[in-house]
Short mmCIF file of C-alpha atoms in Angstrom, two decimals:
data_model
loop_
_atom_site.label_atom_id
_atom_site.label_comp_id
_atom_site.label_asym_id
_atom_site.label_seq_id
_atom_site.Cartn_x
_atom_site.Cartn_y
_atom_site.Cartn_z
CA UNK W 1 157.67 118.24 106.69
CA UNK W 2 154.16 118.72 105.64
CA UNK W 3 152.47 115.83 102.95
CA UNK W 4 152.14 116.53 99.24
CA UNK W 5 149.04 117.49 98.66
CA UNK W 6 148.08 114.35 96.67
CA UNK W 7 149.69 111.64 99.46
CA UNK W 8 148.29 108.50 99.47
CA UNK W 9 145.51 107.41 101.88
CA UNK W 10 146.68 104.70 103.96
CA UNK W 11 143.05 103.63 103.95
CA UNK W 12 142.64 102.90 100.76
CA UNK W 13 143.32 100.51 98.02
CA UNK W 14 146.66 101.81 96.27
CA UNK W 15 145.15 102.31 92.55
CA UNK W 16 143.09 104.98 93.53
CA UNK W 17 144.74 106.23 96.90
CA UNK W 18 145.87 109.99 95.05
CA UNK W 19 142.50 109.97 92.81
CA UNK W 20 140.20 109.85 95.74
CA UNK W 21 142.17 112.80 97.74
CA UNK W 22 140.16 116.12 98.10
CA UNK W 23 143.56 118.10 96.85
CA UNK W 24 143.55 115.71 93.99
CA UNK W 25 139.50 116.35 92.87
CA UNK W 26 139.95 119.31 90.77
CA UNK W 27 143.10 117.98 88.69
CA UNK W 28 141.55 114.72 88.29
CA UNK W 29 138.42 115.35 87.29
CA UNK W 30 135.38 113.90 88.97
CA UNK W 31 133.84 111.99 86.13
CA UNK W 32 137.07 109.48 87.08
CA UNK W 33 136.11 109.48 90.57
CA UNK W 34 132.65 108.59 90.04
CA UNK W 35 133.47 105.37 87.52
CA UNK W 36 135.34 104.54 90.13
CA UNK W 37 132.96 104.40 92.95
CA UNK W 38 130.84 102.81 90.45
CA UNK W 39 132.85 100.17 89.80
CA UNK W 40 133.32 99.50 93.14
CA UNK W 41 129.76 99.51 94.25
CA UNK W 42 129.25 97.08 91.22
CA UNK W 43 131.44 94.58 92.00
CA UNK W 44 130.94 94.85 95.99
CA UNK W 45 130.25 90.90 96.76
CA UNK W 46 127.52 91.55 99.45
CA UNK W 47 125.19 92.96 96.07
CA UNK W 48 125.26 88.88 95.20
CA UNK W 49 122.70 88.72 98.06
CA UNK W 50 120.52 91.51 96.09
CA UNK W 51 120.70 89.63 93.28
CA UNK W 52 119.65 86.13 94.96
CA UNK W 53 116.72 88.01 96.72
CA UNK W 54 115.46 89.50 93.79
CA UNK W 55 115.13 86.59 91.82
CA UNK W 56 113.94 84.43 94.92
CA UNK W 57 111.50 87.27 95.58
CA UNK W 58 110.21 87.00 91.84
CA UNK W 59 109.74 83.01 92.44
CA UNK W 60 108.11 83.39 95.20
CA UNK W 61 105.11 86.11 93.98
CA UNK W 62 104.92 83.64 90.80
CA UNK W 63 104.53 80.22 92.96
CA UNK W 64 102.63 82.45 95.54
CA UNK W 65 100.27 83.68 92.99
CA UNK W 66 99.48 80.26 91.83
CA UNK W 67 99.05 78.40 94.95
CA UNK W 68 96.13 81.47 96.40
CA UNK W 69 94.39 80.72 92.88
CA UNK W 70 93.95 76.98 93.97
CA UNK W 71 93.06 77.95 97.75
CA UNK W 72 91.11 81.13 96.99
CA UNK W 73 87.92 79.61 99.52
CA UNK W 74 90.88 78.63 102.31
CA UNK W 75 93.72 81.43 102.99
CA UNK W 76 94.10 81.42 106.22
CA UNK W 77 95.28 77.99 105.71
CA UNK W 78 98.13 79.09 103.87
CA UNK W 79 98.38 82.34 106.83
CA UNK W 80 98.94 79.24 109.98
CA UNK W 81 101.37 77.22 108.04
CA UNK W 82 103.80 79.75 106.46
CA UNK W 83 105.41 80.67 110.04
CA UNK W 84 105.82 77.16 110.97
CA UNK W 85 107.68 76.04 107.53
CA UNK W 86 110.19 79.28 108.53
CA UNK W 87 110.35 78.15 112.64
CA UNK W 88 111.26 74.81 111.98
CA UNK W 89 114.02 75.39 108.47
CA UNK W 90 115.50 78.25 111.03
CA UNK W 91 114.69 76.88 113.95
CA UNK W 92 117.35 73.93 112.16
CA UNK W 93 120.28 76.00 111.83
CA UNK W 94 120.35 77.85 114.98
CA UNK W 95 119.90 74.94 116.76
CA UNK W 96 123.21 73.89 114.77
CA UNK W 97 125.03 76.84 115.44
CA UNK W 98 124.10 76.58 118.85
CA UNK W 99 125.64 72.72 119.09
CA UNK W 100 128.83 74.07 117.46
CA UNK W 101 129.88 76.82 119.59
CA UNK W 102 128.87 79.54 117.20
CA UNK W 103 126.41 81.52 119.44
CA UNK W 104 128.13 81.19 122.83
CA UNK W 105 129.83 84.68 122.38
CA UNK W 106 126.96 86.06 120.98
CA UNK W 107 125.33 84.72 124.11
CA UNK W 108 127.59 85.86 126.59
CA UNK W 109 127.77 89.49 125.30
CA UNK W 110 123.48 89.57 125.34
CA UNK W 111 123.94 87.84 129.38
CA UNK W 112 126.62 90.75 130.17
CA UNK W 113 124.43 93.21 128.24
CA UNK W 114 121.75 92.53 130.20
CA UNK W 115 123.16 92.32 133.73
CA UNK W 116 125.10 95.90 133.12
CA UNK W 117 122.01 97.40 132.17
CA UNK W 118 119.77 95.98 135.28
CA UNK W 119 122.69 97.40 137.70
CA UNK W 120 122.55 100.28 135.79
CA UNK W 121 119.20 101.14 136.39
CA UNK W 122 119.22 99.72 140.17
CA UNK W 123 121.82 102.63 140.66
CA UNK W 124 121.19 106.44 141.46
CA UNK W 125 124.69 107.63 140.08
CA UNK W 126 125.24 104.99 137.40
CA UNK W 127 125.39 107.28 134.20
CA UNK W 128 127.85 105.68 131.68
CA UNK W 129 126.62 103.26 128.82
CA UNK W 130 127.91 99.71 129.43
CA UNK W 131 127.17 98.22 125.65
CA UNK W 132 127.83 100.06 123.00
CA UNK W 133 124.58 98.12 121.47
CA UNK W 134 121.31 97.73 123.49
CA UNK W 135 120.50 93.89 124.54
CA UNK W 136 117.89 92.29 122.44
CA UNK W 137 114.44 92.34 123.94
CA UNK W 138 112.19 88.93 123.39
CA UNK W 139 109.08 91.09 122.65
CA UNK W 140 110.55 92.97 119.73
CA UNK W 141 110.16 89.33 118.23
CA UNK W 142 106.24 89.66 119.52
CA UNK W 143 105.54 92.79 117.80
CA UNK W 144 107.01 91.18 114.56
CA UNK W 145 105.45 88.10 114.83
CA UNK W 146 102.34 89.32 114.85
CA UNK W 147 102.66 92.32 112.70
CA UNK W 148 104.10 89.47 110.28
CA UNK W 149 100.95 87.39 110.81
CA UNK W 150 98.39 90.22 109.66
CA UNK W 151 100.69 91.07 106.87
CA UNK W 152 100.62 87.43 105.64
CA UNK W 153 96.57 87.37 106.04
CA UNK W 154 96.30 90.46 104.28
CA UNK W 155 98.16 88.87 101.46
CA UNK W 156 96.89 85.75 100.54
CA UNK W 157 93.17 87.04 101.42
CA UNK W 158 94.06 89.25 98.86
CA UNK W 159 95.36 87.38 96.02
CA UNK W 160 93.49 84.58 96.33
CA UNK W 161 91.66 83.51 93.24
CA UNK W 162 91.71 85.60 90.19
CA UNK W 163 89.68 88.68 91.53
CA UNK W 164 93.28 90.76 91.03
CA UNK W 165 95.92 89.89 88.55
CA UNK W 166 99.55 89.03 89.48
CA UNK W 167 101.11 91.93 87.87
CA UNK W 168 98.72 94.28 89.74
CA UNK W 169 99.45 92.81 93.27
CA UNK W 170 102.92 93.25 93.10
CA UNK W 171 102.67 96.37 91.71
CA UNK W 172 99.98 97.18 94.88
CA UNK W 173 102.66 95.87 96.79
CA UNK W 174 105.30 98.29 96.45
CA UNK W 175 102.99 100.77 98.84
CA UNK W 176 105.38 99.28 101.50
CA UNK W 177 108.25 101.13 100.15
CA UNK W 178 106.70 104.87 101.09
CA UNK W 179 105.61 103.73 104.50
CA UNK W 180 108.89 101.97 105.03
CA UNK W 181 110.56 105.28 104.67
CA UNK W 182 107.96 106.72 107.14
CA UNK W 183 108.27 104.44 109.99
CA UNK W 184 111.91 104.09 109.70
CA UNK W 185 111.77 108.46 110.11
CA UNK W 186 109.73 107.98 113.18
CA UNK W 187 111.78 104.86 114.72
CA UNK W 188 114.71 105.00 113.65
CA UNK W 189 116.18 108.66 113.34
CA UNK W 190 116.90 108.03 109.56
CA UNK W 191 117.00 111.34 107.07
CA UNK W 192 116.52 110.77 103.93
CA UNK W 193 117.13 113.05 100.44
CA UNK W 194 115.47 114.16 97.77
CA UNK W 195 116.30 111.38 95.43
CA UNK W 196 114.39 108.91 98.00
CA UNK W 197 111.20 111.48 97.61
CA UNK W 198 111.30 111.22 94.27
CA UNK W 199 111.45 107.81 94.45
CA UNK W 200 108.35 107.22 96.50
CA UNK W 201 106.44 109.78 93.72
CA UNK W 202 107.27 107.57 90.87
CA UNK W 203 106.07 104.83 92.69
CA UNK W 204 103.00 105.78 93.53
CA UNK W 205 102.37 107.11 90.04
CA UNK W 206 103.21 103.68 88.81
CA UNK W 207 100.40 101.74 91.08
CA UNK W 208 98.22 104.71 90.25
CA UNK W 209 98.32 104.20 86.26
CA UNK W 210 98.52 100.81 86.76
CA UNK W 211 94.79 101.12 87.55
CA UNK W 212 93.55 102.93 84.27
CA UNK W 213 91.41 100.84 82.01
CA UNK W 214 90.65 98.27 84.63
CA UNK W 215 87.00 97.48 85.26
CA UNK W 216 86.16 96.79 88.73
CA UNK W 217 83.10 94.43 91.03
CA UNK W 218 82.88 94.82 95.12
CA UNK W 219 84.92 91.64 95.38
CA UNK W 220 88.04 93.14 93.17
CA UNK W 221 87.75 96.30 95.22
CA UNK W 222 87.53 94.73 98.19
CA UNK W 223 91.05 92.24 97.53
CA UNK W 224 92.98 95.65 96.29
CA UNK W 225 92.21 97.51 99.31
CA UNK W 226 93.27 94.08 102.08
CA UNK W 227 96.57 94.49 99.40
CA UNK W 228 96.99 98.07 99.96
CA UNK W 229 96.01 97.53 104.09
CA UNK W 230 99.11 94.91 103.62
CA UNK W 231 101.48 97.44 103.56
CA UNK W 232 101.19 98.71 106.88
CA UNK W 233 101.89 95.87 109.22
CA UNK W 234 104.76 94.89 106.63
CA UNK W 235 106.59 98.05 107.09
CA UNK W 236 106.16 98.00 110.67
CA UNK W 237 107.85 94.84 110.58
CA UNK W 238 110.62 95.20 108.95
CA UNK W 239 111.75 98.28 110.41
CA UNK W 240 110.83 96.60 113.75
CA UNK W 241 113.75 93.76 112.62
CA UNK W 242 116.02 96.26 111.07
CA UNK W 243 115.98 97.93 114.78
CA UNK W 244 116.79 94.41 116.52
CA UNK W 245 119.17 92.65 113.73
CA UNK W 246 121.56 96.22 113.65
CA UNK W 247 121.02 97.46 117.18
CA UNK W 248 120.79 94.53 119.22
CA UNK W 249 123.34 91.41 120.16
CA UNK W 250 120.80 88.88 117.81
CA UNK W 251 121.60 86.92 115.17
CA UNK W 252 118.83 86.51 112.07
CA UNK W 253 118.76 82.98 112.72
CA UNK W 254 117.46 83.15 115.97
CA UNK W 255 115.59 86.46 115.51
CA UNK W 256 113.51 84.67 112.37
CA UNK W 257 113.14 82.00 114.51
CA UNK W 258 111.82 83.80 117.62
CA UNK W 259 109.55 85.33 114.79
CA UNK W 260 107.64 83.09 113.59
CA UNK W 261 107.11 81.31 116.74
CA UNK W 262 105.12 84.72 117.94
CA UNK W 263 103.52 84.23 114.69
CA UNK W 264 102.07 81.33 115.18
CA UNK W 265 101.14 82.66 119.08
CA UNK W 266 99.37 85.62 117.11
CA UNK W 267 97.10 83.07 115.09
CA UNK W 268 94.05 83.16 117.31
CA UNK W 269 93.59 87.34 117.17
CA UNK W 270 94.15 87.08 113.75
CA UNK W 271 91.52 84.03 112.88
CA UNK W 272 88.70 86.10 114.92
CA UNK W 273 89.35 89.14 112.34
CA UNK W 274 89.64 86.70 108.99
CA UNK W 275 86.55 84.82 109.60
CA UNK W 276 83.80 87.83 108.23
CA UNK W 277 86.64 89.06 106.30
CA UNK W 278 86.20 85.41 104.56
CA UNK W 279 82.60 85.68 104.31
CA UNK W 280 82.12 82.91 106.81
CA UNK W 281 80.30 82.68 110.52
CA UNK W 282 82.40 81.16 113.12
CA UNK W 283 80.55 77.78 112.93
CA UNK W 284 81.59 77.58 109.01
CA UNK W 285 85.45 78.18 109.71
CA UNK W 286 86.70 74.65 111.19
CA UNK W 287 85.12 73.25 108.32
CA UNK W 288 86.64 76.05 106.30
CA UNK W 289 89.76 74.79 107.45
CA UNK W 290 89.65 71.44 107.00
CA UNK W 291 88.99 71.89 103.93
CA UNK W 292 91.84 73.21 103.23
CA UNK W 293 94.19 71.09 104.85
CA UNK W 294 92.27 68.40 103.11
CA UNK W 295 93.41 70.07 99.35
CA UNK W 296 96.76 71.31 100.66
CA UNK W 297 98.28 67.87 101.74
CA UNK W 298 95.42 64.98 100.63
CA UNK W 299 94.78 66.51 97.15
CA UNK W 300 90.86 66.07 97.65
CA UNK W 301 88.54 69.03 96.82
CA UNK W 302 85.29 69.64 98.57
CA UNK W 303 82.03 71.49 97.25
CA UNK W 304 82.45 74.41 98.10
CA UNK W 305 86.48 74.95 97.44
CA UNK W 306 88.93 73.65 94.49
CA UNK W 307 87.65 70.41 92.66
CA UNK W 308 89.91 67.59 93.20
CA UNK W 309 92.17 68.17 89.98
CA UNK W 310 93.26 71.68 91.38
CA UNK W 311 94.14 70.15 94.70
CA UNK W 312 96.20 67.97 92.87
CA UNK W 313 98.46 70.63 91.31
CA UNK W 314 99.74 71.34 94.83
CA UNK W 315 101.69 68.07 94.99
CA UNK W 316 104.62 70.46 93.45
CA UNK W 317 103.54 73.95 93.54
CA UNK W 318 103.31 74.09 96.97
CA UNK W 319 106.87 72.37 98.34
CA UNK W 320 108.49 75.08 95.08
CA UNK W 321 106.37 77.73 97.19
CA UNK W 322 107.55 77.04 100.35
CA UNK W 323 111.37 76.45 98.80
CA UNK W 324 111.20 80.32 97.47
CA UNK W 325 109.38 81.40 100.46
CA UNK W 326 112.87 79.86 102.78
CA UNK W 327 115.40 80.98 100.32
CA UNK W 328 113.46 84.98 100.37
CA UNK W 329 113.00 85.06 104.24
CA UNK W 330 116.69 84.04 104.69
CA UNK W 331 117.78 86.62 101.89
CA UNK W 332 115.38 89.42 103.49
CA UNK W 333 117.30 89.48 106.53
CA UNK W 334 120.79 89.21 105.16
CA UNK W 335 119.71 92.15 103.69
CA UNK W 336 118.41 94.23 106.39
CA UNK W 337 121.22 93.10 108.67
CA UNK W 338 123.91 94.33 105.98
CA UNK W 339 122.17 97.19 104.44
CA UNK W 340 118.78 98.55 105.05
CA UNK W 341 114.49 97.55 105.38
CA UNK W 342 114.07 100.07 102.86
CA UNK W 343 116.25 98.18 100.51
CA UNK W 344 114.31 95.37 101.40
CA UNK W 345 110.92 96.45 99.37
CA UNK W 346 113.45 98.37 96.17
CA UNK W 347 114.12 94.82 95.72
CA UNK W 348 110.73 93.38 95.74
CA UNK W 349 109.70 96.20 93.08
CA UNK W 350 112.62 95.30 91.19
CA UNK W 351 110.97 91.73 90.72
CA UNK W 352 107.75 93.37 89.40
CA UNK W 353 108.88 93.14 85.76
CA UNK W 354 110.71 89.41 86.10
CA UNK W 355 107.39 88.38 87.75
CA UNK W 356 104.85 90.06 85.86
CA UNK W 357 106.36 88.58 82.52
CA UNK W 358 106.14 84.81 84.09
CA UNK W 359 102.84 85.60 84.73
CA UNK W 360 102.01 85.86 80.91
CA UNK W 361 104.22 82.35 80.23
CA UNK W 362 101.85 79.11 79.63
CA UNK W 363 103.79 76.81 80.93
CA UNK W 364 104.94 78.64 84.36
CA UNK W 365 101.24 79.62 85.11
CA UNK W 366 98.94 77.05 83.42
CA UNK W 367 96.92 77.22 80.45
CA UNK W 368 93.91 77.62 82.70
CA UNK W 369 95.98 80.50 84.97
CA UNK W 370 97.97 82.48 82.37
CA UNK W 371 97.85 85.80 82.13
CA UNK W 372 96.67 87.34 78.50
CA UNK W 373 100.03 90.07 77.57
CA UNK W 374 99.97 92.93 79.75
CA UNK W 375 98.31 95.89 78.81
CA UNK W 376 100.63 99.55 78.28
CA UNK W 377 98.91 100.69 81.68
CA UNK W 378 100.80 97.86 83.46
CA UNK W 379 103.83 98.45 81.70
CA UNK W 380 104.14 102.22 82.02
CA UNK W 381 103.42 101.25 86.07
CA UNK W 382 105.92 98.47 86.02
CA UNK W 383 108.72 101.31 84.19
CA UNK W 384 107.51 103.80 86.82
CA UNK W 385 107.93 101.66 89.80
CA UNK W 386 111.74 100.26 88.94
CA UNK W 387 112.55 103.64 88.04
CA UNK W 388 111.42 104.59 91.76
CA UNK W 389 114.06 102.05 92.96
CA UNK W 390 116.88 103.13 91.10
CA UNK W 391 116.34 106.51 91.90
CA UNK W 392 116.17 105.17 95.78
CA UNK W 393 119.60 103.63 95.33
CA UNK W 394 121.19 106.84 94.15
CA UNK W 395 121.78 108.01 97.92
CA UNK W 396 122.03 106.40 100.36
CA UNK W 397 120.03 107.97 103.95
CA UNK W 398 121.43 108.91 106.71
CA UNK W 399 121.18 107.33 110.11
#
């Protein structure tokens, strides 16, 4: 005997088993159905992890913003030391999981991964898939690394000192979310809707009147257009660990970790680039360098960077900047590994307006630093770009 034509699903939760069955749609009405997927997308646990990276993410662009100011003459300071902070916290707590017995399946499936797919290819007639996910491959890690390296250059070169204004760098920022969508087209097979068009439109209109009324010199021209150059490798590189954290037998642990060891391999390419970027002749950089070093961890300024009271404010800006850098890296790839890299940067523009409001608070910024209230411009881009993300979140795409 056939099923009424409102049975339950079996697969579903039993208050709305008959309300969610296509027989049941018209008699229900679908303004009930969608409350109730909205509900449940609401109070889905994994959007605690949105939540924590958007307010880590907003941290981090304030304490960020603050520590380039003081080591505007030394960034690529800041560029060798941000992938070893990452290695070593992540480095930590693989190296624990690793004690503990946590990885060793992991481990096993990547070794029998691996030796299926070399027989596989050593054979004429082998034709049937022996993983259902491809092993990981160590120089998906390379690419990253130094795709991450550039992207971290880029950034602090370009927010360093005060020639471009907090609220306008994370707005300039949000550039990544368009190519994001592009790369992940091209490398990943994803199709994406309307809504996520739209969505890259409003953002670009937001960085685009974010610019009106702004008066600009060579040296602010030159620090918007390393922030809009930013956007590339950090696309790349995200899509590059959404590929290897959902399609390959990796953890994020040791996939961050891997990471930012390549990062720091990557240094030396990207040091011969930053040198005339910085102004400087190779003989100038070690200098340069120890310069910085010398304000980043002795608190001593030197004539031609920060004076010696500056240097001193990094005694506690810097260990809250490195804090909220962790906390974001480990949040990013929870993230990508449950959802998507595209999420990734809607959550970073949805810390433009908690960020660019700290930025205009005394005692967050400094009297010195502090930002005067932000002009209409800046907020009509700020409304333009979080109305881009929530019109991104509307649909999901398709993979």
């Amino acid at each position: 005997q056939a099923s009424p034509p409102c049975a339950p699903l079996t697969s579903l939760p039993a208050p709305i088993e008959t309300l969610l069955h296509p027989e049941c749609i018209p008699a229900m009405g679908s303004g009930a159905i969608a409350l109730e997927d909205a509900k449940r997308a609401v109070l889905n646990w994994n959007n605690l992890f949105v939540v924590a990276l958007w307010i880590s993410q907003a941290c981090m662009s304030v304490s960020h913003k603050r520590v380039s100011i003081v080591m505007k003459e030394s960034p690529f300071v800041l560029t060798i030391l941000q992938p070893v902070w990452i290695a070593v916290a992540f480095g930590i707590v693989w190296a624990v999981m690793c004690c503990q017995g946590h990885e060793e399946e992991s481990a096993e499936e990547e070794s029998v991964a691996s030796n299926s797919s070399d027989e596989e290819s050593n054979s004429d007639d082998s034709g049937k898939e022996v993983s259902s996910k491809p092993s990981f491959r160590v120089w998906h890690s390379a690419v990253t690394g130094l795709l991450f390296t550039t992207y971290n250059f880029l950034g602090y070169s370009g927010a360093r000192g005060k020639l471009v204004s907090g609220p306008l760098i994370l707005l300039l920022q949000q550039t990544v979310i368009p190519l994001t969508m592009l790369f992940s087209v091209c490398f990943l097979g994803r199709r994406y809707f309307c809504t996520h068009f739209l969505s890259c439109l409003s953002i670009v209109a937001g960085i685009l009147v974010s610019f009106i009324g702004k008066e600009w010199t060579a040296k602010s021209a030159g620090a918007v257009c390393l922030l809009l150059a930013q956007a590339f490798p950090g696309a790349l590189s995200t899509v590059f660990m959404e590929y290897s954290l959902q399609r390959s037998h990796v953890s994020f642990w040791k996939l961050w970790t891997l990471i930012n060891i390549f990062e720091v391999v990557a240094l030396p390419p990207v040091w011969v680039a930053s040198v005339p970027l910085q102004g400087l002749t190779f003989a100038q950089s070690p200098q340069n360098l120890a310069d910085g070093f010398q304000c980043l961890f002795l608190g001593q300024g030197s004539a031609l960077g920060a004076g010696d009271e500056d240097c001193a404010k990094l005694a506690y800006l810097y260990p809250i900047f490195v804090f909220a850098l962790i906390a974001t890296k480990t949040l990013q790839a929870v993230v990508i590994a449950k959802f998507s890299s595209g999420l990734l940067w809607v959550v970073a523009a949805a810390a433009v307006p908690l960020a660019s409001g700290a930025f205009t608070v005394p005692w967050i910024m400094g009297p010195e630093d502090v930002r005067p209230p932000l002009s209409g411009w800046i907020w009509l881009g700020t409304v333009l770009v979080v109305a881009g993300m929530v019109l991104f979140r509307v649909k999901d795409a398709v993979k």
